[in-house]
Amino acid sequence: MTIYSTMPLELVYDGMNNQPGPYVSVTVGEVQLQIEAVSPGIGRIVRLLDGPLDAYLRPELSPGTLVAFGLPPS
């Protein structure tokens, strides 16, 4: 692979070997989501794993959105 860039190689390859954070699979209604934990009980949606086709068009389920997950409050 050849990379042509005016940027320094340190910036181009920065973070290349970093592994993504731990992902959690949760089900919200009939949609299964893969989320990355941001803080206890809050996660950022990484992708939709399974669900009806119209779920992919819902803005509240778009990647990058913060959602609450975990045990419901008692």
mmCIF file of N, CA and C in Angstrom:
data_model
loop_
_atom_site.group_PDB
_atom_site.id
_atom_site.type_symbol
_atom_site.label_atom_id
_atom_site.label_comp_id
_atom_site.label_asym_id
_atom_site.label_seq_id
_atom_site.Cartn_x
_atom_site.Cartn_y
_atom_site.Cartn_z
ATOM 1 N N MET A 1 0.849 -1.166 0.000
ATOM 2 C CA MET A 1 0.000 0.000 0.000
ATOM 3 C C MET A 1 0.899 1.234 0.000
ATOM 4 N N THR A 2 0.576 2.183 -0.842
ATOM 5 C CA THR A 2 1.318 3.436 -0.923
ATOM 6 C C THR A 2 0.402 4.573 -0.498
ATOM 7 N N ILE A 3 0.899 5.407 0.398
ATOM 8 C CA ILE A 3 0.134 6.554 0.860
ATOM 9 C C ILE A 3 0.851 7.821 0.419
ATOM 10 N N TYR A 4 0.155 8.651 -0.339
ATOM 11 C CA TYR A 4 0.676 9.958 -0.743
ATOM 12 C C TYR A 4 -0.008 11.008 0.108
ATOM 13 N N SER A 5 0.762 11.694 0.935
ATOM 14 C CA SER A 5 0.188 12.685 1.831
ATOM 15 C C SER A 5 1.222 13.750 2.150
ATOM 16 N N THR A 6 0.746 14.978 2.332
ATOM 17 C CA THR A 6 1.630 16.059 2.759
ATOM 18 C C THR A 6 1.719 16.134 4.275
ATOM 19 N N MET A 7 0.892 15.322 4.954
ATOM 20 C CA MET A 7 0.907 15.303 6.417
ATOM 21 C C MET A 7 2.062 14.429 6.903
ATOM 22 N N PRO A 8 2.614 14.724 8.076
ATOM 23 C CA PRO A 8 3.659 13.869 8.633
ATOM 24 C C PRO A 8 3.111 12.467 8.927
ATOM 25 N N LEU A 9 3.947 11.453 8.755
ATOM 26 C CA LEU A 9 3.510 10.075 8.980
ATOM 27 C C LEU A 9 3.024 9.841 10.400
ATOM 28 N N GLU A 10 3.550 10.581 11.374
ATOM 29 C CA GLU A 10 3.101 10.416 12.757
ATOM 30 C C GLU A 10 1.612 10.726 12.885
ATOM 31 N N LEU A 11 1.139 11.731 12.136
ATOM 32 C CA LEU A 11 -0.285 12.078 12.175
ATOM 33 C C LEU A 11 -1.126 11.102 11.368
ATOM 34 N N VAL A 12 -0.596 10.632 10.258
ATOM 35 C CA VAL A 12 -1.345 9.704 9.405
ATOM 36 C C VAL A 12 -1.593 8.391 10.143
ATOM 37 N N TYR A 13 -0.567 7.884 10.805
ATOM 38 C CA TYR A 13 -0.675 6.588 11.471
ATOM 39 C C TYR A 13 -1.034 6.683 12.946
ATOM 40 N N ASP A 14 -1.346 7.875 13.449
ATOM 41 C CA ASP A 14 -1.688 8.041 14.856
ATOM 42 C C ASP A 14 -2.945 7.249 15.207
ATOM 43 N N GLY A 15 -2.842 6.400 16.202
ATOM 44 C CA GLY A 15 -3.992 5.625 16.653
ATOM 45 C C GLY A 15 -4.285 4.386 15.838
ATOM 46 N N MET A 16 -3.427 4.051 14.894
ATOM 47 C CA MET A 16 -3.689 2.908 14.020
ATOM 48 C C MET A 16 -3.707 1.589 14.790
ATOM 49 N N ASN A 17 -2.889 1.469 15.812
ATOM 50 C CA ASN A 17 -2.803 0.212 16.557
ATOM 51 C C ASN A 17 -3.683 0.187 17.799
ATOM 52 N N ASN A 18 -4.423 1.257 18.056
ATOM 53 C CA ASN A 18 -5.316 1.285 19.218
ATOM 54 C C ASN A 18 -6.535 0.418 18.957
ATOM 55 N N GLN A 19 -6.868 -0.389 19.922
ATOM 56 C CA GLN A 19 -8.059 -1.217 19.823
ATOM 57 C C GLN A 19 -9.269 -0.416 20.306
ATOM 58 N N PRO A 20 -10.422 -0.573 19.663
ATOM 59 C CA PRO A 20 -11.607 0.144 20.136
ATOM 60 C C PRO A 20 -12.022 -0.364 21.515
ATOM 61 N N GLY A 21 -12.774 0.477 22.205
ATOM 62 C CA GLY A 21 -13.191 0.157 23.564
ATOM 63 C C GLY A 21 -14.095 -1.060 23.628
ATOM 64 N N PRO A 22 -14.407 -1.513 24.841
ATOM 65 C CA PRO A 22 -15.294 -2.671 24.984
ATOM 66 C C PRO A 22 -16.711 -2.317 24.547
ATOM 67 N N TYR A 23 -17.273 -3.170 23.748
ATOM 68 C CA TYR A 23 -18.620 -2.964 23.236
ATOM 69 C C TYR A 23 -19.602 -3.844 23.998
ATOM 70 N N VAL A 24 -20.823 -3.346 24.127
ATOM 71 C CA VAL A 24 -21.897 -4.065 24.802
ATOM 72 C C VAL A 24 -23.053 -4.173 23.828
ATOM 73 N N SER A 25 -23.662 -5.328 23.774
ATOM 74 C CA SER A 25 -24.831 -5.521 22.929
ATOM 75 C C SER A 25 -26.081 -5.419 23.795
ATOM 76 N N VAL A 26 -26.980 -4.493 23.457
ATOM 77 C CA VAL A 26 -28.220 -4.302 24.219
ATOM 78 C C VAL A 26 -29.400 -4.319 23.257
ATOM 79 N N THR A 27 -30.555 -4.634 23.787
ATOM 80 C CA THR A 27 -31.783 -4.636 22.998
ATOM 81 C C THR A 27 -32.696 -3.535 23.513
ATOM 82 N N VAL A 28 -33.096 -2.656 22.616
ATOM 83 C CA VAL A 28 -34.015 -1.571 22.941
ATOM 84 C C VAL A 28 -35.267 -1.799 22.105
ATOM 85 N N GLY A 29 -36.337 -2.219 22.769
ATOM 86 C CA GLY A 29 -37.550 -2.564 22.035
ATOM 87 C C GLY A 29 -37.285 -3.784 21.175
ATOM 88 N N GLU A 30 -37.424 -3.625 19.866
ATOM 89 C CA GLU A 30 -37.159 -4.736 18.944
ATOM 90 C C GLU A 30 -35.854 -4.525 18.167
ATOM 91 N N VAL A 31 -35.027 -3.600 18.619
ATOM 92 C CA VAL A 31 -33.780 -3.278 17.938
ATOM 93 C C VAL A 31 -32.604 -3.699 18.818
ATOM 94 N N GLN A 32 -31.656 -4.427 18.235
ATOM 95 C CA GLN A 32 -30.450 -4.805 18.949
ATOM 96 C C GLN A 32 -29.334 -3.849 18.539
ATOM 97 N N LEU A 33 -28.687 -3.223 19.540
ATOM 98 C CA LEU A 33 -27.661 -2.213 19.306
ATOM 99 C C LEU A 33 -26.317 -2.673 19.849
ATOM 100 N N GLN A 34 -25.257 -2.210 19.223
ATOM 101 C CA GLN A 34 -23.917 -2.371 19.775
ATOM 102 C C GLN A 34 -23.512 -0.990 20.273
ATOM 103 N N ILE A 35 -23.187 -0.887 21.564
ATOM 104 C CA ILE A 35 -22.840 0.406 22.135
ATOM 105 C C ILE A 35 -21.480 0.323 22.816
ATOM 106 N N GLU A 36 -20.843 1.479 22.926
ATOM 107 C CA GLU A 36 -19.576 1.610 23.629
ATOM 108 C C GLU A 36 -19.859 2.370 24.914
ATOM 109 N N ALA A 37 -19.471 1.785 26.044
ATOM 110 C CA ALA A 37 -19.745 2.411 27.331
ATOM 111 C C ALA A 37 -18.937 3.699 27.467
ATOM 112 N N VAL A 38 -19.634 4.786 27.801
ATOM 113 C CA VAL A 38 -19.003 6.090 28.007
ATOM 114 C C VAL A 38 -18.826 6.334 29.498
ATOM 115 N N SER A 39 -19.859 6.057 30.247
ATOM 116 C CA SER A 39 -19.832 6.141 31.704
ATOM 117 C C SER A 39 -20.839 5.108 32.213
ATOM 118 N N PRO A 40 -20.874 4.850 33.518
ATOM 119 C CA PRO A 40 -21.813 3.846 34.018
ATOM 120 C C PRO A 40 -23.263 4.170 33.646
ATOM 121 N N GLY A 41 -23.882 3.271 32.893
ATOM 122 C CA GLY A 41 -25.272 3.439 32.502
ATOM 123 C C GLY A 41 -25.505 4.257 31.252
ATOM 124 N N ILE A 42 -24.459 4.812 30.657
ATOM 125 C CA ILE A 42 -24.598 5.620 29.445
ATOM 126 C C ILE A 42 -23.626 5.089 28.398
ATOM 127 N N GLY A 43 -24.123 4.945 27.176
ATOM 128 C CA GLY A 43 -23.275 4.451 26.101
ATOM 129 C C GLY A 43 -23.532 5.185 24.802
ATOM 130 N N ARG A 44 -22.577 5.088 23.903
ATOM 131 C CA ARG A 44 -22.678 5.703 22.576
ATOM 132 C C ARG A 44 -22.956 4.589 21.567
ATOM 133 N N ILE A 45 -23.971 4.772 20.729
ATOM 134 C CA ILE A 45 -24.320 3.765 19.729
ATOM 135 C C ILE A 45 -23.201 3.667 18.700
ATOM 136 N N VAL A 46 -22.726 2.442 18.484
ATOM 137 C CA VAL A 46 -21.711 2.179 17.469
ATOM 138 C C VAL A 46 -22.397 1.760 16.172
ATOM 139 N N ARG A 47 -23.338 0.812 16.282
ATOM 140 C CA ARG A 47 -24.082 0.367 15.106
ATOM 141 C C ARG A 47 -25.319 -0.398 15.522
ATOM 142 N N LEU A 48 -26.235 -0.550 14.589
ATOM 143 C CA LEU A 48 -27.422 -1.367 14.792
ATOM 144 C C LEU A 48 -27.085 -2.771 14.317
ATOM 145 N N LEU A 49 -27.347 -3.751 15.165
ATOM 146 C CA LEU A 49 -27.043 -5.129 14.815
ATOM 147 C C LEU A 49 -28.222 -5.832 14.170
ATOM 148 N N ASP A 50 -29.418 -5.563 14.683
ATOM 149 C CA ASP A 50 -30.593 -6.252 14.166
ATOM 150 C C ASP A 50 -31.830 -5.432 14.488
ATOM 151 N N GLY A 51 -32.804 -5.505 13.601
ATOM 152 C CA GLY A 51 -34.059 -4.803 13.828
ATOM 153 C C GLY A 51 -34.804 -4.615 12.528
ATOM 154 N N PRO A 52 -35.997 -4.041 12.605
ATOM 155 C CA PRO A 52 -36.762 -3.780 11.387
ATOM 156 C C PRO A 52 -36.061 -2.724 10.534
ATOM 157 N N LEU A 53 -36.340 -2.730 9.256
ATOM 158 C CA LEU A 53 -35.655 -1.823 8.334
ATOM 159 C C LEU A 53 -35.893 -0.354 8.649
ATOM 160 N N ASP A 54 -37.084 -0.001 9.131
ATOM 161 C CA ASP A 54 -37.345 1.409 9.431
ATOM 162 C C ASP A 54 -36.563 1.909 10.642
ATOM 163 N N ALA A 55 -36.008 1.002 11.462
ATOM 164 C CA ALA A 55 -35.205 1.419 12.611
ATOM 165 C C ALA A 55 -33.914 2.100 12.163
ATOM 166 N N TYR A 56 -33.424 1.749 10.981
ATOM 167 C CA TYR A 56 -32.189 2.356 10.478
ATOM 168 C C TYR A 56 -32.395 3.815 10.071
ATOM 169 N N LEU A 57 -33.636 4.248 9.938
ATOM 170 C CA LEU A 57 -33.938 5.633 9.567
ATOM 171 C C LEU A 57 -34.290 6.501 10.764
ATOM 172 N N ARG A 58 -34.415 5.914 11.932
ATOM 173 C CA ARG A 58 -34.787 6.679 13.123
ATOM 174 C C ARG A 58 -33.581 7.452 13.643
ATOM 175 N N PRO A 59 -33.670 8.779 13.750
ATOM 176 C CA PRO A 59 -32.521 9.588 14.168
ATOM 177 C C PRO A 59 -32.048 9.285 15.591
ATOM 178 N N GLU A 60 -32.929 8.838 16.475
ATOM 179 C CA GLU A 60 -32.515 8.542 17.844
ATOM 180 C C GLU A 60 -31.696 7.254 17.940
ATOM 181 N N LEU A 61 -31.622 6.477 16.855
ATOM 182 C CA LEU A 61 -30.824 5.259 16.833
ATOM 183 C C LEU A 61 -29.606 5.375 15.921
ATOM 184 N N SER A 62 -29.263 6.590 15.530
ATOM 185 C CA SER A 62 -28.125 6.770 14.632
ATOM 186 C C SER A 62 -26.811 6.619 15.408
ATOM 187 N N PRO A 63 -25.762 6.122 14.751
ATOM 188 C CA PRO A 63 -24.466 5.964 15.417
ATOM 189 C C PRO A 63 -23.961 7.293 15.969
ATOM 190 N N GLY A 64 -23.400 7.229 17.172
ATOM 191 C CA GLY A 64 -22.895 8.431 17.842
ATOM 192 C C GLY A 64 -23.852 8.985 18.872
ATOM 193 N N THR A 65 -25.097 8.550 18.850
ATOM 194 C CA THR A 65 -26.098 9.031 19.798
ATOM 195 C C THR A 65 -25.872 8.394 21.166
ATOM 196 N N LEU A 66 -25.998 9.175 22.218
ATOM 197 C CA LEU A 66 -25.865 8.652 23.572
ATOM 198 C C LEU A 66 -27.201 8.061 24.032
ATOM 199 N N VAL A 67 -27.134 6.882 24.641
ATOM 200 C CA VAL A 67 -28.328 6.222 25.157
ATOM 201 C C VAL A 67 -28.056 5.713 26.562
ATOM 202 N N ALA A 68 -29.109 5.590 27.348
ATOM 203 C CA ALA A 68 -29.002 4.999 28.673
ATOM 204 C C ALA A 68 -29.249 3.491 28.554
ATOM 205 N N PHE A 69 -28.440 2.729 29.270
ATOM 206 C CA PHE A 69 -28.616 1.283 29.257
ATOM 207 C C PHE A 69 -28.336 0.735 30.652
ATOM 208 N N GLY A 70 -28.657 -0.513 30.853
ATOM 209 C CA GLY A 70 -28.416 -1.142 32.155
ATOM 210 C C GLY A 70 -29.715 -1.514 32.813
ATOM 211 N N LEU A 71 -29.661 -1.668 34.109
ATOM 212 C CA LEU A 71 -30.849 -2.053 34.864
ATOM 213 C C LEU A 71 -31.807 -0.875 34.991
ATOM 214 N N PRO A 72 -33.113 -1.122 34.861
ATOM 215 C CA PRO A 72 -34.076 -0.038 35.069
ATOM 216 C C PRO A 72 -34.073 0.394 36.527
ATOM 217 N N PRO A 73 -34.357 1.681 36.788
ATOM 218 C CA PRO A 73 -34.376 2.147 38.184
ATOM 219 C C PRO A 73 -35.469 1.454 38.967
ATOM 220 N N SER A 74 -35.200 1.162 40.224
ATOM 221 C CA SER A 74 -36.186 0.459 41.057
ATOM 222 C C SER A 74 -36.988 1.410 41.892
#
